Coordinates of C-alpha atoms and ligand atoms in Angstrom, one line a residue:
X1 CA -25.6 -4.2 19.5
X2 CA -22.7 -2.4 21.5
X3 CA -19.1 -4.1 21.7
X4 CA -17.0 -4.0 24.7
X5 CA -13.4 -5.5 24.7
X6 CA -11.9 -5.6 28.4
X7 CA -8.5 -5.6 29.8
X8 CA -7.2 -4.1 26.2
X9 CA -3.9 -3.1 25.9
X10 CA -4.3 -0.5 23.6
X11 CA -1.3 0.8 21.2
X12 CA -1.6 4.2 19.5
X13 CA 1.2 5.5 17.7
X14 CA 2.0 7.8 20.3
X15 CA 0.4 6.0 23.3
X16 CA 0.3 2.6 25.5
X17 CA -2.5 2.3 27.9
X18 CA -4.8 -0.4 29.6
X19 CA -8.3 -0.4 29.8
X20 CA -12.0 -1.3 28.3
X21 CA -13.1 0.2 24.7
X22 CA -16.7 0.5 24.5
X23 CA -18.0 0.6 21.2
X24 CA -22.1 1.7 20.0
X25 CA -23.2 2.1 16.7
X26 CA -19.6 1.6 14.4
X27 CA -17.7 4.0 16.4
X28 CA -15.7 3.9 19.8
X29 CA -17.9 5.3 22.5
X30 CA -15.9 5.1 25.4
X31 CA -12.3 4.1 26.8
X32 CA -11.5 3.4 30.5
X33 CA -11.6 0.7 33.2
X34 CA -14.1 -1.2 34.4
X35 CA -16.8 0.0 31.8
X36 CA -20.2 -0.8 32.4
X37 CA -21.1 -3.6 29.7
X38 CA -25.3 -3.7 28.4
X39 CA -26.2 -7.0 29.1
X40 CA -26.8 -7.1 25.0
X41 CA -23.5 -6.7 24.6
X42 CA -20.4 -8.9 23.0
X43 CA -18.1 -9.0 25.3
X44 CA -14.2 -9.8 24.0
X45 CA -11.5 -10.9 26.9
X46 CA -8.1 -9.0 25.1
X47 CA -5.9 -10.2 28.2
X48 CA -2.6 -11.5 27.1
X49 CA -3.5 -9.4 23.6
X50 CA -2.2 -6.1 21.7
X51 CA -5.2 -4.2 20.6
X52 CA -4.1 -1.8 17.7
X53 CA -6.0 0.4 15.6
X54 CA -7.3 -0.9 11.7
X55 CA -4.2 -1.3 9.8
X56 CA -3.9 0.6 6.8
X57 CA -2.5 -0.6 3.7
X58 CA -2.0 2.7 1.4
X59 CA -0.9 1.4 -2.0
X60 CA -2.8 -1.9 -3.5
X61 CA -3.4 -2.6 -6.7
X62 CA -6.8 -4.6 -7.0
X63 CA -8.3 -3.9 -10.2
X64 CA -5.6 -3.6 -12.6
X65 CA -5.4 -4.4 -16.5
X66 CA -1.3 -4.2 -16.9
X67 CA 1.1 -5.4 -19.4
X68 CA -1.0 -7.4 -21.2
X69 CA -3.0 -9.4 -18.5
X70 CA -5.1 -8.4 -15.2
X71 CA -4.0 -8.8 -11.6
X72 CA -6.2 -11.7 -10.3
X73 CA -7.7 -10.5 -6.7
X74 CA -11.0 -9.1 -6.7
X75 CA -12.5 -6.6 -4.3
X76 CA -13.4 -9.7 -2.5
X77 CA -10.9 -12.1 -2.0
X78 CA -8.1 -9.3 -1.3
X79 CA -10.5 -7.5 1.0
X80 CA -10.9 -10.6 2.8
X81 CA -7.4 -11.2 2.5
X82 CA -6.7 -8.0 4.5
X83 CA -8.9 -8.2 7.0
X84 CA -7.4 -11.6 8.1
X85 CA -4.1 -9.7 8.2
X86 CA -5.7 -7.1 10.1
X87 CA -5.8 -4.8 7.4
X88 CA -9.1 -2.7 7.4
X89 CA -8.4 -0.2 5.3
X90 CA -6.6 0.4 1.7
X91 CA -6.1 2.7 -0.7
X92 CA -6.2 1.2 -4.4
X93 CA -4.6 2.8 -7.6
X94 CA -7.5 3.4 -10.2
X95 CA -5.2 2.9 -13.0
X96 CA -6.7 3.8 -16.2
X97 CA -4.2 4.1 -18.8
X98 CA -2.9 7.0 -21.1
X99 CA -6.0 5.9 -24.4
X100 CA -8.4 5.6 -21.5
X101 CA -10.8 8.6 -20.2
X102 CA -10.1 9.5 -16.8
X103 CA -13.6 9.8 -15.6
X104 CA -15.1 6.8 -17.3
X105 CA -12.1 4.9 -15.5
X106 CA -12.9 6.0 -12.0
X107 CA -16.7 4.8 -12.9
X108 CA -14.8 2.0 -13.7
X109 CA -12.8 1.2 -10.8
X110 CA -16.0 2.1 -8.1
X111 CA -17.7 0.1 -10.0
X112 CA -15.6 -3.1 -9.2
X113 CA -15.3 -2.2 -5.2
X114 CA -18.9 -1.2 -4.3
X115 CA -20.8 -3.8 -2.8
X116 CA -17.9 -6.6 -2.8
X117 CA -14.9 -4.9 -0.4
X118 CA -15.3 -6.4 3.1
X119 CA -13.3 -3.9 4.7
X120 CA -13.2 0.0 3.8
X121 CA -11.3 1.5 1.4
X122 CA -10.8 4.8 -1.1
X123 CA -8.6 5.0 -3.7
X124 CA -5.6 7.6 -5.5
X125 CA -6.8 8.3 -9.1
X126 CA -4.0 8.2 -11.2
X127 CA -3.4 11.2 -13.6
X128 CA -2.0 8.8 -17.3
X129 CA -2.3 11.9 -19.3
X130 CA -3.1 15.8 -19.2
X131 CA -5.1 16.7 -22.2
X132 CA -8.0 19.6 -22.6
X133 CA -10.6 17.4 -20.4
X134 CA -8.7 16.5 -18.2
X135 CA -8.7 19.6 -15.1
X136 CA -12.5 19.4 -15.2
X137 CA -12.5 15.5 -14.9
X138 CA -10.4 15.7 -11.9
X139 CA -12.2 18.4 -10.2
X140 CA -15.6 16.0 -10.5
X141 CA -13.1 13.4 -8.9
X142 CA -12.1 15.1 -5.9
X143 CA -15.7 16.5 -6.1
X144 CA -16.7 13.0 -4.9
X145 CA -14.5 12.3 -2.0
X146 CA -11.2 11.3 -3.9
X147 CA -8.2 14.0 -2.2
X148 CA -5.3 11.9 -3.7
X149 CA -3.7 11.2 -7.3
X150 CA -1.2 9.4 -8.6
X151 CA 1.5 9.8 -11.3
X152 CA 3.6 7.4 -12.9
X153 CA 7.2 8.5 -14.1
X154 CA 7.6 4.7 -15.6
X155 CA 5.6 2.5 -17.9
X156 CA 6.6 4.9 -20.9
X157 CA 3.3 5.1 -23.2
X158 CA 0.9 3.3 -20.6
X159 CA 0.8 4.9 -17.4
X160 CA 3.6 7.4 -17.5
X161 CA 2.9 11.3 -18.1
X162 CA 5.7 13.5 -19.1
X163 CA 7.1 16.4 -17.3
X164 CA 4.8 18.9 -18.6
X165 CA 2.2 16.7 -17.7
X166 CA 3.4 15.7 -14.5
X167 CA 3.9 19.9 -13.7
X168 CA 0.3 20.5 -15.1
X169 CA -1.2 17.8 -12.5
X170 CA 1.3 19.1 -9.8
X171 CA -0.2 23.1 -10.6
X172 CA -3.7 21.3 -10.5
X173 CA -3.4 19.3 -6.9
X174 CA -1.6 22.8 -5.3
X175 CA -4.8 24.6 -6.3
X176 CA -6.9 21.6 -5.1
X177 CA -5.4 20.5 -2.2
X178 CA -5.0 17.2 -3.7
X179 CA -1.5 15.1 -2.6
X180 CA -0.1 13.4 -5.4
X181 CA 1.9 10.2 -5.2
X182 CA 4.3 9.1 -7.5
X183 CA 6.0 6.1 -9.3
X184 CA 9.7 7.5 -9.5
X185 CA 12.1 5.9 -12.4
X186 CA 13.2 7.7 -15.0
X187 CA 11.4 6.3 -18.0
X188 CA 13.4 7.0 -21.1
X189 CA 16.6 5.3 -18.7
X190 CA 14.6 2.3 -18.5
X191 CA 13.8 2.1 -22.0
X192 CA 17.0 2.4 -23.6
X193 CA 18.3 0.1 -21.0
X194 CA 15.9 -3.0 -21.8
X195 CA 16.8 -2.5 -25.4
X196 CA 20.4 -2.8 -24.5
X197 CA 20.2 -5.7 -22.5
X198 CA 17.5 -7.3 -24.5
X199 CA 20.0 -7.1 -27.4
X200 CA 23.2 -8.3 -25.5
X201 CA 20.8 -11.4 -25.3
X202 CA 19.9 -10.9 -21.5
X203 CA 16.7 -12.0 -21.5
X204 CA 16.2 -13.5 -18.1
X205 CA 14.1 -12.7 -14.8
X206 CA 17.5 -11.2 -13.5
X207 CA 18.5 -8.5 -16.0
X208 CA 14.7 -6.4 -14.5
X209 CA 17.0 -5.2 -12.0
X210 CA 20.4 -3.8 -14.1
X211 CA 17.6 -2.5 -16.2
X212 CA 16.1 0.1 -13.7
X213 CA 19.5 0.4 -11.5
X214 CA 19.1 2.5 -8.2
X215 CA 20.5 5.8 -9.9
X216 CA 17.3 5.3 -12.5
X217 CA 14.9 5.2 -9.7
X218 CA 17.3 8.9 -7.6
X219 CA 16.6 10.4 -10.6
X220 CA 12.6 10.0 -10.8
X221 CA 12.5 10.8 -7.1
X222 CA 14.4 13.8 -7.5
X223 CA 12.8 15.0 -10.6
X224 CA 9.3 14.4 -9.3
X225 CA 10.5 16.5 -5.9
X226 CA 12.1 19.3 -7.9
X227 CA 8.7 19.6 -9.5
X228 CA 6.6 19.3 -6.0
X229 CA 8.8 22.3 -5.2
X230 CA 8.4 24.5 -7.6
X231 CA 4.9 24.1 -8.0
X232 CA 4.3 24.3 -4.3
X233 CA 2.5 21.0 -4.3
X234 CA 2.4 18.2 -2.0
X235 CA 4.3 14.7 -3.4
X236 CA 4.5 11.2 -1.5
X237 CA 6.8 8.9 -3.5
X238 CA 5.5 5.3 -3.5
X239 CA 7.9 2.3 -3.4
X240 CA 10.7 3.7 -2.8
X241 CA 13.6 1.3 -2.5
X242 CA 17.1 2.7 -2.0
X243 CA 19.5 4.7 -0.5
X244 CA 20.3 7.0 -3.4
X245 CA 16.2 7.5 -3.8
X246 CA 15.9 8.4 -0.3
X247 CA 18.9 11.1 -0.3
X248 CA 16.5 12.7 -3.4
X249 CA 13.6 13.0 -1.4
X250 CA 15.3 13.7 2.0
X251 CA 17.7 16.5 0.7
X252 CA 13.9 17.7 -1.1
X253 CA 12.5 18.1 2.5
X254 CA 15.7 19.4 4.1
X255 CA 14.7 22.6 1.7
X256 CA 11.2 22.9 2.8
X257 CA 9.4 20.8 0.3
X258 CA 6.2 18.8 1.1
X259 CA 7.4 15.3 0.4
X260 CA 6.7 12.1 2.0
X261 CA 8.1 8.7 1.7
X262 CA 6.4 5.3 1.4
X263 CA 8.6 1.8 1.3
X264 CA 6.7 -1.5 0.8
X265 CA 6.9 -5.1 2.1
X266 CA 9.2 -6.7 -0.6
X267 CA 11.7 -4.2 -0.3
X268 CA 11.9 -4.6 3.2
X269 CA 12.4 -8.1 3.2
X270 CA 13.5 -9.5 0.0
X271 CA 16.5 -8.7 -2.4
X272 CA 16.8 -9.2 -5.8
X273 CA 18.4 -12.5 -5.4
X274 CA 15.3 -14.0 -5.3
X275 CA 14.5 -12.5 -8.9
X276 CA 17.5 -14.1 -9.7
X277 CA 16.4 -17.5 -9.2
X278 CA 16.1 -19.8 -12.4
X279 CA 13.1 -19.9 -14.2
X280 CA 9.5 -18.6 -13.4
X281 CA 10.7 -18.5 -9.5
X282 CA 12.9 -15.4 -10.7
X283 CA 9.5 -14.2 -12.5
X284 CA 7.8 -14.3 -9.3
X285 CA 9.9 -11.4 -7.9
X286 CA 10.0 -8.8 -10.6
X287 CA 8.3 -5.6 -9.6
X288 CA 9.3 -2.1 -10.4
X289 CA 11.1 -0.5 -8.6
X290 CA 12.9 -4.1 -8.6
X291 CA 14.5 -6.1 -5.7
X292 CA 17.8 -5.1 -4.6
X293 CA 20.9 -5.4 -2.8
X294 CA 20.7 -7.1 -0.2
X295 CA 23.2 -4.6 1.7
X296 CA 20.7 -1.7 1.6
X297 CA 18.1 -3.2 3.6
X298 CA 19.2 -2.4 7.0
X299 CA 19.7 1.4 6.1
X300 CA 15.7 1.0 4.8
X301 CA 14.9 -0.1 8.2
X302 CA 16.8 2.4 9.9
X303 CA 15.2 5.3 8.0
X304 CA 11.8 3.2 8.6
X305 CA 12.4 3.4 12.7
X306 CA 14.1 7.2 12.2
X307 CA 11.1 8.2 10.3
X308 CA 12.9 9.4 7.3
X309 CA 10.5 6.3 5.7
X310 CA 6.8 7.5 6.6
X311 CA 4.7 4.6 5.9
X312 CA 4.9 0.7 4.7
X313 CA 2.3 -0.4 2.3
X314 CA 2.5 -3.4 0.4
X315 CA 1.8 -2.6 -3.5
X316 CA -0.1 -5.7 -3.2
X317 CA 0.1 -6.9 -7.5
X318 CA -0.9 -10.4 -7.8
X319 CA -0.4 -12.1 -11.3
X320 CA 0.0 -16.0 -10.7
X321 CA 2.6 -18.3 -12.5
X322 CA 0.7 -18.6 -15.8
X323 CA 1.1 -14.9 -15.9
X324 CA 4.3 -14.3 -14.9
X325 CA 5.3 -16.8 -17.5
X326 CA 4.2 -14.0 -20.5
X327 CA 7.8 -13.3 -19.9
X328 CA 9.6 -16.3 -19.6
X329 CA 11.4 -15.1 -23.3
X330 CA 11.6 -11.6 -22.3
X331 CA 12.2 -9.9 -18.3
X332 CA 10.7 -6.7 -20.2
X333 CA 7.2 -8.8 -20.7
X334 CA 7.0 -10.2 -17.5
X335 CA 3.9 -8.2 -15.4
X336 CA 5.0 -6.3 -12.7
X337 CA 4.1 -7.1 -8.7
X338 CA 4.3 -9.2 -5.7
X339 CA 1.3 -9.4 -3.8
X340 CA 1.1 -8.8 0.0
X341 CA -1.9 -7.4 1.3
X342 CA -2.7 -10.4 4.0
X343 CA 1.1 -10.8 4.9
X344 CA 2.3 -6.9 5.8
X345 CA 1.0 -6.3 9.4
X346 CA 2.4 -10.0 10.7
X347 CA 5.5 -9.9 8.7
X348 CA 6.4 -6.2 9.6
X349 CA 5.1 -6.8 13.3
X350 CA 7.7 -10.2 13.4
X351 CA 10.8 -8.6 11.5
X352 CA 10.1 -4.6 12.8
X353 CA 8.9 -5.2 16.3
X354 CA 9.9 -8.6 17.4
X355 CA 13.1 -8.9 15.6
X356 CA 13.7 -5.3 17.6
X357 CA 14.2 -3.4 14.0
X358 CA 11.2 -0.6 14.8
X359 CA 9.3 0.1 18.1
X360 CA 5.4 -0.9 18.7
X361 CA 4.4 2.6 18.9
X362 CA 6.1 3.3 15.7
X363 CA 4.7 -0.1 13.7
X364 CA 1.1 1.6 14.4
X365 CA 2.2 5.0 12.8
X366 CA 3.7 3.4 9.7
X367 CA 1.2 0.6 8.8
X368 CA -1.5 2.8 10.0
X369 CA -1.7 6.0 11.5
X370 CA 0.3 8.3 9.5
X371 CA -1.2 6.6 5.9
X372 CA -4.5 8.1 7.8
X373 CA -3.1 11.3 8.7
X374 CA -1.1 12.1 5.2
X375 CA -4.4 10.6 3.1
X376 CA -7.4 12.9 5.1
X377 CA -8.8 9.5 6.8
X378 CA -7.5 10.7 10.6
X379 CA -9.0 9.8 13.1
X380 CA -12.1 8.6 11.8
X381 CA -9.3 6.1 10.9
X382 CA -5.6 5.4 11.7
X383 CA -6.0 5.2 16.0
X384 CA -7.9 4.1 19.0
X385 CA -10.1 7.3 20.3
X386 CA -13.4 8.4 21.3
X387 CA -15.2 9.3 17.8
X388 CA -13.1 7.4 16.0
X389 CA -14.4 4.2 14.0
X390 CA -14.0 1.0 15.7
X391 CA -11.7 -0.4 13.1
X392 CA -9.5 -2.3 15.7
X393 CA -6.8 -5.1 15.7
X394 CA -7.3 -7.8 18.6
X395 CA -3.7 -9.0 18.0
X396 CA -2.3 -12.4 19.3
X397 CA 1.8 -11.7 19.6
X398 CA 1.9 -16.0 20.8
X399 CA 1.0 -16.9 17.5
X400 CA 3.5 -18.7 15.8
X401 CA 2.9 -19.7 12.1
X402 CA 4.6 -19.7 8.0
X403 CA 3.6 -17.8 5.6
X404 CA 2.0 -20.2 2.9
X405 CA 0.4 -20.2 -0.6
X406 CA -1.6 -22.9 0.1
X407 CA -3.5 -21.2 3.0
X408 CA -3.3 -17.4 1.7
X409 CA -6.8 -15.8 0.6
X410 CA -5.9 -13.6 -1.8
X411 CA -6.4 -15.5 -6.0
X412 CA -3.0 -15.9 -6.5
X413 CA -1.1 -19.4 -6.7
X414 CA 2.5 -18.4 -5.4
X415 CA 3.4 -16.4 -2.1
X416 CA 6.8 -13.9 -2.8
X417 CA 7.4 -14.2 1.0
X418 CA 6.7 -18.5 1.0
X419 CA 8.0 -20.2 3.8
X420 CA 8.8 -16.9 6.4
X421 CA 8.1 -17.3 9.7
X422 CA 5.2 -15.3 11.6
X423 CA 5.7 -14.7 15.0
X424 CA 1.4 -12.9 15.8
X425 CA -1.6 -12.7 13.9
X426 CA -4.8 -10.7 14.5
X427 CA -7.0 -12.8 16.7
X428 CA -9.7 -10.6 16.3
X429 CA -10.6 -8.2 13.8
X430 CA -13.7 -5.8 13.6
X431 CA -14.2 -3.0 11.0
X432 CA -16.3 -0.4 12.5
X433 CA -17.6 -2.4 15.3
X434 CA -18.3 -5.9 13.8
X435 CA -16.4 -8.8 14.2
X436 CA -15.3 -10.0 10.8
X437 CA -12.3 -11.8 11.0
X438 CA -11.7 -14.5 13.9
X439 CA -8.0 -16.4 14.3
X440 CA -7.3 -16.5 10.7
X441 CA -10.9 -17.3 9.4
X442 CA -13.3 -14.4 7.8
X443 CA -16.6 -14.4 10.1
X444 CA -17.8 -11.3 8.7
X445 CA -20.1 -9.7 6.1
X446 CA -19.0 -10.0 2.1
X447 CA -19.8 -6.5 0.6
X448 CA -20.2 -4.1 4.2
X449 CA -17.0 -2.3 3.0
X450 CA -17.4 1.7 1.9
X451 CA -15.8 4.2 0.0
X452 CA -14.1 6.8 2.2
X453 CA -14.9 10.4 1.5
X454 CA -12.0 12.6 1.8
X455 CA -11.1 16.3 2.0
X456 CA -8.4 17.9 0.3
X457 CA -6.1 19.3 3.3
X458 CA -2.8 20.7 1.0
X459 CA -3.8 24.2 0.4
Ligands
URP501 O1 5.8 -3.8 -9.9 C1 4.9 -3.1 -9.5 N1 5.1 -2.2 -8.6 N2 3.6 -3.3 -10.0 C2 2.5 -2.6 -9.8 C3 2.5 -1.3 -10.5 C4 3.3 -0.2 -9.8 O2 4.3 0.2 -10.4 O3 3.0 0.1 -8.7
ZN502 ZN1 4.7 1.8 -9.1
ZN503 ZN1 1.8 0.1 -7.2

């Protein structure tokens, strides 16, 4: 059944303009005024609405076993999470660790999506080690429609490689055409650090931050860049979350190099005050890199609206209270992450755009179109075109609404941003041309989600 939504006003990163998006078959058809509608055909009234392109969350976590627990969503509630946020697309870390095989781990990780993500999604396989197997396992991964990995400079012993690891994937994506993101901290820093303060007896939810201080994290970013550089790669450091990180990569692409720069909800918003608060509240807040000072936030922002900051993801980690509590006599045991998959798109649309921080056209480009563009998904993804799929945003800017862990979707029993006000919501939400998410309720089908082929585009 074809899909017609009249009197749109339709936001592209580059673009405003009014008129009727006709949509046949999963994909737009037609865009102009007046269009002829089938008299089959759903008709949605968008007057008085933003229509944006699928949102595009590039850094989730879903699947993920982690200091010594599992996050809690599954494909399907986070899925469904982000589609009600108007999310219709992300990008999950298949995280197998450094005594896990690469290969059996992206089985692994497919094996958990297919058939239960409601929205579409791909993933960045993470690179944990570099051993003799390793180069062909990769090339069977990009093989099958991955075109991204991911390294970790933290989580000594888990996830992290070390720099002749981190070179030899770096040597492997150039000759692939595979970008690699990365997790920037210096590990050893960290480390020795925790001991320290662990030690001194500073045991609590606030020492995760003196622990991985901003010059731990300029460090990993530099590093990694030096090492996209001289192997001619193509780098995009996730989560990054400070001034001192952002010189590293900035001063990186001021010489030439192919670097990109992704920040993420809680760093936008929060500060690490909040991991500061007594008890497991504190624990709620600890993710790596951690919380900071609340006086770097508005230079974040600025490099956000500048485009010095390409893209705003979420690193959506959710471990509830019971979890978080593994580290109530330690901050080094408590797991990692905030989740934030359904919140990103309202809470950056009410403290970017409304708040006058960042520009409509340029909240499109960082929550959607340029993670399309950077990750090979543009424009079957990532904007509002002929061809392209009809992933599309029917978004209500009236709304006015809290964000609340007692209405959230995703399986997690706290929200990091509880009690924030939301100023718009997605009204409507389709994912290549069906309606699955009405004013805050999923309509939709469980399951329809796919994995996104991609091709390597960094030769
Ligand atoms: O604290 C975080 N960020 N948890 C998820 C794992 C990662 O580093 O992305
Ligand atoms: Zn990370
Ligand atoms: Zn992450």
């Amino acid at each position: 059944m074809a899909l017609v939504i009249r009197n749109a006003d339709i936001v592209n990163a580059d673009s405003r303009t009014r008129g009727d998006i006709f949509v046949e078959n999963e994909t737009i058809t037609r865009i102009g005024a007046d269009l002829d509608a089938p008299p089959n055909a759903e008709v949605i009234d968008a007057t008085g609405k933003l229509v944006f392109p699928g949102f595009i969350d590039p850094h989730v976590h879903i699947y993920l076993p982690f200091m010594a627990t599992f996050a809690k969503d599954t494909h399907e509630t986070a899925s469904i999470a982000a589609l009600i946020g108007g999310t219709t697309t992300y990008i999950e870390m298949c995280c197998p660790n450094r005594n896990d095989d690469a290969l059996e781990g992206y089985q692994l990780w497919k094996s958990k999506a297919e058939g239960n993500s409601a929205c579409d999604y791909t993933f960045h396989m993470s690179v944990t080690k570099f051993e003799k197997c390793t180069e062909g396992q990769l090339r069977e991964i990009v093989a099958d429609g991955i075109a991204s990995f991911k390294i970790f400079l933290a989580y000594k012993n888990f996830f992290g490689v070390d720099d002749g690891e981190m070179y030899e994937t770096l040597t492997l994506a150039r000759t692939l055409g595979v970008i690699t993101t990365a997790h920037c901290e210096n590990a050893e820093l960290i480390a020795r650090l925790q001991q320290k303060l662990l030690a001194e007896g500073r045991t609590g939810p606030e020492w995760h931050e003196p622990s991985r201080p901003e010059s731990v994290e300029a460090e990993g970013t530099g590093r990694f860049a030096a090492f996209v550089e001289n192997t001619g790669a193509a780098g995009y450091v996730v989560h990054l979350s400070c001034q001192p990180a952002l010189n590293a990569a900035l001063y990186a692409k001021s010489r030439g190099v192919r670097i990109w720069v992704e920040s993420v909800l809680p760093h936008l918003l929060l500060d690490k005050t909040y991991a500061e608060r007594p008890g497991v509240e504190g624990m709620k807040h600890v993710m790596s890199p951690p919380l900071r000072d609340r006086s770097g936030q508005k230079l974040m922002w600025d490099a956000l609206e500048a485009g010095f900051i390409d893209t705003v993801g979420t690193d959506h980690c959710p471990f509830d209270t019971s979890q978080k509590l593994l580290g109530k006599d330690a901050f080094t045991q408590i797991p990692n992450g905030i989740p934030g998959i359904e919140e990103r798109v309202n809470l950056l649309y009410t403290y970017g755009v409304k708040r006058g921080t960042i520009g409509l056209n340029r909240f499109v480009e960082a929550a959607s179109t340029t993670a399309a563009k950077l990750f090979g998904l543009f424009p079957r993804k990532g904007t509002i075109a002929v061809g392209s799929d009809a992933d599309l945003v029917i978004y209500d800017p009236s709304y006015r609404g809290k964000v609340s862990a007692a209405t959230q979707h995703i399986n997690c029993d706290y929200s990091g941003f509880e009690g924030m006000e939301i100023e718009g919501r997605p009204s409507v939400v389709t994912v290549r041309g069906k309606v699955q998410v009405r004013d805050g309720q999923f309509v939709g089908e469980r399951g329809r989600g796919r994995l996104l082929k991609r091709e390597p585009a960094y030769f």
